Coordinates of C-alpha atoms in Angstrom, one line a residue:
X409 CA 18.8 146.1 130.6
X410 CA 18.6 144.0 133.8
X411 CA 21.7 141.9 134.7
X412 CA 20.4 138.2 135.1
X413 CA 23.2 137.4 137.4
X414 CA 22.5 140.3 139.8
X415 CA 18.8 139.5 139.7
X416 CA 19.6 135.8 140.6
X417 CA 22.0 136.9 143.4
X418 CA 19.4 139.2 144.9
X419 CA 17.0 136.3 145.2
X420 CA 19.7 134.0 146.5
X421 CA 22.3 135.7 148.6
X422 CA 24.4 132.4 148.5
X423 CA 25.1 131.7 144.8
X424 CA 26.8 128.4 144.0
X425 CA 30.6 128.5 143.9
X426 CA 32.7 125.6 142.5
X427 CA 36.5 125.5 143.0
X428 CA 38.1 123.1 140.6
X429 CA 41.6 121.8 141.5
X430 CA 43.1 119.9 138.6
X431 CA 46.2 118.2 140.0
X432 CA 48.8 115.4 139.6
X433 CA 51.1 114.0 142.2
X434 CA 50.9 116.8 144.8
X435 CA 49.4 115.0 147.7
X436 CA 52.0 116.4 150.2
X437 CA 50.9 120.0 149.3
X438 CA 47.3 119.2 148.4
X439 CA 46.4 118.4 152.0
X440 CA 47.1 121.9 153.0
X441 CA 45.2 123.3 150.0
X442 CA 42.1 121.3 151.1
X443 CA 42.5 122.5 154.7
X444 CA 42.0 126.1 153.4
X445 CA 38.9 124.9 151.5
X446 CA 37.4 123.2 154.5
X447 CA 37.9 126.3 156.5
X448 CA 35.3 128.2 154.5
X449 CA 32.1 129.3 156.2
X450 CA 30.0 129.1 153.0
X451 CA 27.6 126.2 152.4
X452 CA 26.8 126.5 148.7
X453 CA 30.3 125.5 147.8
X454 CA 31.8 122.5 146.0
X455 CA 35.5 121.6 145.8
X456 CA 36.2 119.3 142.9
X457 CA 39.8 117.8 142.9
X458 CA 40.4 116.3 139.4
X459 CA 43.2 113.8 139.6
X460 CA 45.2 113.2 136.4
X461 CA 46.5 109.7 137.2
X462 CA 48.5 110.5 140.3
X463 CA 50.8 107.7 141.6
X464 CA 51.1 109.2 145.1
X465 CA 48.5 109.5 147.9
X466 CA 46.3 112.1 146.1
X467 CA 43.1 110.0 146.1
X468 CA 43.5 109.1 149.7
X469 CA 44.2 112.6 150.8
X470 CA 41.0 113.9 148.9
X471 CA 38.7 111.1 150.1
X472 CA 39.9 111.6 153.7
X473 CA 39.1 115.4 153.4
X474 CA 35.7 114.5 151.8
X475 CA 34.7 112.3 154.7
X476 CA 35.3 115.3 157.0
X477 CA 33.7 117.8 154.7
X478 CA 31.2 116.6 152.0
X479 CA 31.8 119.8 150.0
X480 CA 35.1 118.2 148.9
X481 CA 34.8 115.6 146.0
X482 CA 37.3 113.5 144.1
X483 CA 36.9 113.1 140.3
X484 CA 39.3 111.9 137.6
X485 CA 39.3 111.9 133.8
X486 CA 41.0 108.5 134.0
X487 CA 44.6 107.8 133.0
X488 CA 47.0 110.6 132.3
X489 CA 45.4 113.1 130.0
X490 CA 47.7 116.1 130.5
X491 CA 47.0 119.4 132.3
X492 CA 44.9 121.1 129.6
X493 CA 42.5 118.2 129.2
X494 CA 42.3 117.7 133.0
X495 CA 41.3 121.4 133.4
X496 CA 38.7 120.9 130.7
X497 CA 37.3 117.7 132.4
X498 CA 37.1 119.5 135.7
X499 CA 35.3 122.4 134.1
X500 CA 32.8 119.9 132.7
X501 CA 31.8 118.9 136.2
X502 CA 30.9 122.4 137.3
X503 CA 27.2 123.2 137.9
X504 CA 25.7 126.7 137.2
X505 CA 27.0 129.5 139.3
X506 CA 30.6 130.8 139.6
X507 CA 33.9 129.0 139.1
X508 CA 37.4 129.4 140.4
X509 CA 40.4 127.2 139.3
X510 CA 43.3 126.5 141.5
X511 CA 46.4 124.3 141.4
X512 CA 47.2 121.5 144.0
X513 CA 49.4 123.8 146.0
X514 CA 47.1 127.0 146.0
X515 CA 44.5 127.9 148.5
X516 CA 41.6 130.1 149.7
X517 CA 42.0 132.7 152.4
X518 CA 39.8 132.6 155.5
X519 CA 36.2 133.6 154.8
X520 CA 37.3 134.0 151.2
X521 CA 34.2 132.6 149.5
X522 CA 31.7 134.4 151.7
X523 CA 33.6 137.7 151.2
X524 CA 33.7 137.1 147.5
X525 CA 30.0 136.5 147.3
X526 CA 29.3 139.8 149.1
X527 CA 31.6 141.5 146.6
X528 CA 29.8 140.0 143.6
X529 CA 26.4 140.9 145.0
X530 CA 27.6 144.5 145.5
X531 CA 28.9 144.9 141.9
X532 CA 26.4 142.7 140.1
X533 CA 29.1 141.7 137.6
X534 CA 29.9 138.2 136.3
X535 CA 33.7 138.5 136.2
X536 CA 36.1 139.8 138.9
X537 CA 39.8 139.8 139.8
X538 CA 41.8 140.5 142.9
X539 CA 45.5 140.8 144.1
X540 CA 46.2 137.3 145.3
X541 CA 49.2 137.0 147.7
X542 CA 51.9 134.4 146.9
X543 CA 53.4 131.8 149.2
X544 CA 56.5 129.7 148.3
X545 CA 57.3 126.6 150.3
X546 CA 60.8 126.3 151.6
X547 CA 63.1 124.6 149.0
X548 CA 60.8 125.7 146.1
X549 CA 62.3 128.9 144.8
X550 CA 64.8 129.4 147.6
X551 CA 66.0 127.8 150.8
X552 CA 63.4 129.6 153.0
X553 CA 59.7 129.9 152.6
X554 CA 58.4 133.3 151.4
X555 CA 55.0 135.2 151.6
X556 CA 54.5 138.1 149.2
X557 CA 51.7 140.6 149.9
X558 CA 50.5 143.4 147.6
X559 CA 50.1 146.8 149.0
X560 CA 46.5 147.8 149.8
X561 CA 44.5 148.8 146.7
X562 CA 41.0 150.3 146.1
X563 CA 38.2 148.3 144.5
X564 CA 37.2 149.5 141.1
X565 CA 35.4 148.7 137.8
X566 CA 37.7 147.9 134.9
X567 CA 36.8 148.7 131.2
X568 CA 37.6 145.6 129.2
X569 CA 38.8 147.6 126.2
X570 CA 41.4 149.3 128.3
X571 CA 42.5 146.1 129.8
X572 CA 42.9 144.3 126.5
X573 CA 44.8 147.3 124.9
X574 CA 47.2 147.2 127.9
X575 CA 47.9 143.5 127.2
X576 CA 49.1 144.5 123.7
X577 CA 51.2 147.3 125.2
X578 CA 52.9 145.3 128.0
X579 CA 52.8 141.7 126.6
X580 CA 52.9 140.5 130.2
X581 CA 49.6 139.0 131.2
X582 CA 50.9 137.5 134.4
X583 CA 52.1 140.9 135.8
X584 CA 48.8 142.6 135.3
X585 CA 47.1 142.6 138.7
X586 CA 43.7 143.4 137.1
X587 CA 43.7 140.3 134.9
X588 CA 40.5 138.5 135.4
X589 CA 41.8 135.0 134.8
X590 CA 39.8 132.6 136.9
X591 CA 42.9 130.7 137.8
X592 CA 43.5 131.6 141.5
X593 CA 43.1 135.4 141.2
X594 CA 39.7 135.7 139.6
X595 CA 36.2 134.3 139.3
X596 CA 33.8 133.9 136.4
X597 CA 30.1 133.0 136.0
X598 CA 29.5 129.7 134.3
X599 CA 27.3 131.6 131.9
X600 CA 30.4 133.4 130.5
X601 CA 32.4 130.2 130.4
X602 CA 29.7 128.5 128.3
X603 CA 29.5 131.6 126.0
X604 CA 33.2 131.1 125.2
X605 CA 32.7 127.4 124.7
X606 CA 29.9 128.0 122.1
X607 CA 32.4 130.0 120.1
X608 CA 35.4 127.6 120.4
X609 CA 36.4 124.6 118.3
X610 CA 35.0 121.3 119.6
X611 CA 33.1 123.2 122.3
X612 CA 36.1 123.5 124.5
X613 CA 37.0 126.4 126.8
X614 CA 40.7 125.7 127.1
X615 CA 42.1 125.9 123.5
X616 CA 45.6 127.2 124.2
X617 CA 48.4 124.9 125.3
X618 CA 48.2 126.2 128.9
X619 CA 45.0 127.1 130.8
X620 CA 45.8 130.0 133.0
X621 CA 46.1 133.4 131.3
X622 CA 43.9 132.7 128.4
X623 CA 40.9 132.7 130.6
X624 CA 41.5 136.3 131.6
X625 CA 41.9 137.6 128.1
X626 CA 39.0 135.7 126.5
X627 CA 36.6 136.4 129.3
X628 CA 37.5 140.1 129.4
X629 CA 36.4 140.3 125.8
X630 CA 33.0 138.8 126.5
X631 CA 32.0 141.7 128.8
X632 CA 32.2 145.5 128.6
X633 CA 33.6 145.7 132.1
X634 CA 34.5 143.6 135.1
X635 CA 35.2 144.1 138.8
X636 CA 38.5 144.5 140.6
X637 CA 38.5 144.0 144.4
X638 CA 41.3 145.5 146.5
X639 CA 40.6 142.6 148.9
X640 CA 42.2 139.2 148.3
X641 CA 40.2 136.0 148.5
X642 CA 42.7 133.3 147.5
X643 CA 46.5 132.7 147.6
X644 CA 48.9 131.3 145.1
X645 CA 51.2 128.5 146.3
X646 CA 54.5 127.5 144.8
X647 CA 56.0 124.1 145.7
X648 CA 58.9 122.2 144.3
X649 CA 56.4 120.4 142.0
X650 CA 55.2 123.6 140.3
X651 CA 55.4 123.4 136.5
X652 CA 56.8 126.9 136.0
X653 CA 59.7 126.2 138.4
X654 CA 60.4 122.9 136.7
X655 CA 61.3 124.7 133.5
X656 CA 63.4 127.4 135.3
X657 CA 65.3 124.9 137.4
X658 CA 68.3 123.2 135.9
X659 CA 68.6 120.0 138.1
X660 CA 67.8 116.7 136.5
X661 CA 64.6 116.0 138.4
X662 CA 63.2 119.3 137.4
X663 CA 64.1 118.7 133.8
X664 CA 62.4 115.4 133.9
X665 CA 59.2 116.9 135.2
X666 CA 59.3 119.7 132.6
X667 CA 60.0 117.2 129.8
X668 CA 56.9 115.2 130.8
X669 CA 54.9 118.5 130.8
X670 CA 56.1 119.4 127.3
X671 CA 55.1 116.0 125.9
X672 CA 51.5 116.9 126.5
X673 CA 51.4 120.6 125.7
X674 CA 53.4 120.3 122.5
X675 CA 50.6 118.4 121.0
X676 CA 48.7 121.7 120.9
X677 CA 50.7 124.2 118.8
X678 CA 50.5 127.9 119.3
X679 CA 48.6 130.3 117.0
X680 CA 49.5 130.1 113.2
X681 CA 50.8 133.6 113.4
X682 CA 53.4 132.3 115.9
X683 CA 54.4 129.9 113.2
X684 CA 52.4 127.0 114.8
X685 CA 55.4 126.5 117.1
X686 CA 55.2 124.3 120.2
X687 CA 54.4 125.8 123.6
X688 CA 56.9 128.4 124.8
X689 CA 56.9 129.4 128.6
X690 CA 58.0 132.9 127.7
X691 CA 55.3 135.2 129.2
X692 CA 55.5 137.5 126.2
X693 CA 54.9 134.8 123.7
X694 CA 52.1 133.3 125.8
X695 CA 50.4 136.7 126.0
X696 CA 50.4 137.0 122.2
X697 CA 49.1 133.5 121.7
X698 CA 46.2 134.2 124.1
X699 CA 45.3 137.4 122.4
X700 CA 45.4 135.9 118.9
X701 CA 43.5 132.8 119.9
X702 CA 40.7 134.8 121.5
X703 CA 40.6 137.3 118.5
X704 CA 39.9 134.4 116.1
X705 CA 36.9 132.9 118.0
X706 CA 33.8 133.4 115.9
X707 CA 31.8 136.4 117.0
X708 CA 34.2 137.2 119.9
X709 CA 33.3 140.8 120.9
X710 CA 36.7 141.8 122.3
X711 CA 38.9 144.3 120.5
X712 CA 42.5 145.3 120.8
X713 CA 45.2 147.2 118.7
X714 CA 47.4 145.4 116.3
X715 CA 50.3 143.5 117.9
X716 CA 53.8 144.4 116.8
X717 CA 55.7 141.1 116.1
X718 CA 59.0 143.0 116.1
X719 CA 58.3 144.3 119.6
X720 CA 57.2 140.8 120.7
X721 CA 60.6 139.4 119.6
X722 CA 62.4 142.2 121.4
X723 CA 60.5 141.7 124.7
X724 CA 60.9 137.9 124.4
X725 CA 64.6 138.2 124.0
X726 CA 64.8 140.6 127.0
X727 CA 62.8 138.1 129.1
X728 CA 65.1 135.3 127.9
X729 CA 68.1 137.3 128.9
X730 CA 67.1 138.0 132.6
X731 CA 69.3 135.2 133.9
X732 CA 66.8 132.6 135.2
X733 CA 67.0 130.2 132.2
X734 CA 69.6 127.5 131.8
X735 CA 71.7 127.2 128.7
X736 CA 69.8 124.4 127.0
X737 CA 66.5 126.1 127.8
X738 CA 67.7 129.2 126.2
X739 CA 68.5 127.4 122.9
X740 CA 65.1 125.9 122.7
X741 CA 63.4 129.3 123.0
X742 CA 65.8 130.9 120.5
X743 CA 64.8 128.3 117.9
X744 CA 61.2 129.0 118.6
X745 CA 61.6 132.8 118.3
X746 CA 63.7 132.4 115.2
X747 CA 60.9 130.4 113.5
X748 CA 58.3 133.1 114.5
X749 CA 60.6 135.8 113.1
X750 CA 60.9 133.9 109.8
X751 CA 57.1 133.7 109.6
X752 CA 57.0 137.5 109.6
X753 CA 60.0 138.3 107.5
X754 CA 61.9 139.4 110.6
X755 CA 64.6 136.8 110.8
X756 CA 67.5 139.1 109.9
X757 CA 66.3 141.7 112.4
X758 CA 65.8 139.0 115.2
X759 CA 69.3 137.7 114.6
X760 CA 70.8 141.2 114.9
X761 CA 68.8 141.5 118.2
X762 CA 70.3 138.3 119.5
X763 CA 73.9 139.4 118.6
X764 CA 73.5 142.8 120.3
X765 CA 71.8 141.5 123.5
X766 CA 73.8 140.3 126.5
X767 CA 72.4 138.0 129.0
X768 CA 72.4 138.9 132.7
X769 CA 74.5 136.8 135.1
X770 CA 72.6 133.9 136.7
X771 CA 70.5 135.1 139.6
X772 CA 68.2 133.9 142.3
X773 CA 65.0 135.3 143.6
X774 CA 65.0 137.8 146.4
X775 CA 65.2 136.0 149.8
X776 CA 64.4 137.3 153.3
X777 CA 62.2 140.2 154.5
X778 CA 61.9 143.1 152.1
X779 CA 59.7 145.9 150.7
X780 CA 59.3 147.2 147.1
X781 CA 57.1 149.9 145.7
X782 CA 54.0 147.6 145.6
X783 CA 54.8 144.5 147.6
X784 CA 56.0 143.2 150.9
X785 CA 58.2 140.2 151.3
X786 CA 58.1 138.1 154.4
X787 CA 60.6 135.4 155.4
X788 CA 58.2 132.6 156.4
X789 CA 60.9 130.3 157.9
X790 CA 61.8 133.1 160.3
X791 CA 58.2 133.7 161.4
X792 CA 57.1 130.0 161.7
X793 CA 54.9 130.0 158.5
X794 CA 55.4 126.4 157.4
X795 CA 52.7 125.6 154.9
X796 CA 49.9 127.1 152.8
X797 CA 47.4 126.9 155.6
X798 CA 49.6 128.9 157.8
X799 CA 50.3 131.4 155.0
X800 CA 46.6 131.8 154.3
X801 CA 45.9 132.9 157.8
X802 CA 48.9 135.2 157.9
X803 CA 48.0 136.8 154.5
X804 CA 44.4 137.3 155.8
X805 CA 45.4 138.9 159.1
X806 CA 48.2 141.0 157.7
X807 CA 46.0 142.1 154.8
X808 CA 43.3 143.3 157.2
X809 CA 45.9 145.1 159.3
X810 CA 47.4 146.9 156.2
X811 CA 44.0 147.9 154.9
X812 CA 42.7 149.3 158.2
X813 CA 46.0 150.8 159.5
X814 CA 45.6 154.1 157.7
X815 CA 47.6 157.2 158.7
X816 CA 44.5 158.6 160.4
X817 CA 43.9 155.3 162.4
X818 CA 47.5 155.3 163.4
X819 CA 47.3 158.9 164.6
X820 CA 44.1 158.2 166.5
X821 CA 45.7 155.2 168.1
X822 CA 48.7 157.3 169.2
X823 CA 46.5 160.1 170.5
X824 CA 44.3 157.7 172.4
X825 CA 47.4 156.0 174.0
X826 CA 48.8 159.3 175.0
X827 CA 45.5 160.5 176.4
X828 CA 45.2 157.3 178.4
X829 CA 48.7 157.6 179.8
X830 CA 48.1 161.2 180.9
X831 CA 44.8 160.3 182.6
X832 CA 46.5 157.5 184.5
X833 CA 49.3 159.9 185.8
X834 CA 46.8 162.5 187.0
X835 CA 46.7 162.9 190.8
X836 CA 43.3 162.3 192.5
X837 CA 42.0 163.0 196.0
X838 CA 44.1 162.0 199.0
X839 CA 43.2 158.9 201.1
X840 CA 40.7 159.7 203.9
X841 CA 42.2 160.6 207.3
X842 CA 42.6 157.8 210.1
X843 CA 39.6 159.2 211.9
X844 CA 37.3 157.8 209.2
X845 CA 38.7 154.3 209.2
X846 CA 40.8 153.7 212.3
X847 CA 39.3 151.4 215.0
X848 CA 41.7 152.8 217.6
X849 CA 45.1 151.7 218.7
X850 CA 45.3 148.1 219.6
X851 CA 47.5 147.1 222.5
X852 CA 50.2 144.5 222.0
X853 CA 50.4 141.7 224.6

């Protein structure tokens, strides 16, 4: 059967892309995000910044960027509707084509959209993911700024059934580099988005408390396979205003931001099998909520094995013990997990788990230059990478270098350098004798 998206792209090698940026009070960082968007060499592109009642200079920043680049547009749902509804409103404004969602401190790598269009044209698929690098502003996670790059990977086609089964096994959607969530690290056709909406209550796409990881799970279930590109097109940004950091931090300002966030997300309870509890930021719990919510959509074609609630409790407790959560945050999550355990007749087992588990000492993220098995850490402060725009260029250039600097290319470069040096040291013919160039001896007065 012909792929309608591939047929359309063959007729129009510049399909429409829309980048939605739901945001609130991030003007200081949003200006750098929009600089990465204005950098794109792709015409059929719209950047929609959806402002959820910001009290800073967000509107002025967007409108100034829009005067310089008409692809950038300011929209607002009016008032303070909360993150989930702001994402839904922004998605409502998208015209047919492909869509990517980003936060107000994320960005697009140089030539990102045009390179992504080429990749989609090559694969003919409607859903794709890639390994987005991560940039942290100084003072966000640590004193210095940091850029994290993934090691080079090969592009491939991913079977959705294998991906979904892996979510049940790992219960860690955010660590799965192949996750096709179209928040920063993926792209989806609007046809697939509309397909999910037709299955969902009230015609919404975002039905879980938070909007990021759900998109990858629910959309993977709509297709038999999707594409994974070894090449990155976008970049995550982390600023002091990022929601996840607000919950992990223990200072009063961070607690205030996270409390405001919880007021909105708590209005949407998690799945009934999670005891209808309010939103939990534990990755394990969120993964289960996304899986169960997608499973219950009428006619959703995705399939995955049964989820072990006992294992979910065990992994959640291990996550809670890793030393990044403050004491009062730990108590909140333990209460939520205890209610979930009670729902499944596992309360005694869970409480035994709690009694036998020891928390790790409080710890901070890795700081400075470093290398792990699959990532490279760069101290941005040391190398003069000050903001997301700088980081986007650095990630693009370093990514190209890493991809092309294979052992073979390095060996060829070394051999070429040695050969050139040897040629330059080789003795040639002597100078011609004086008879061929002397005009005779000149007297001196």
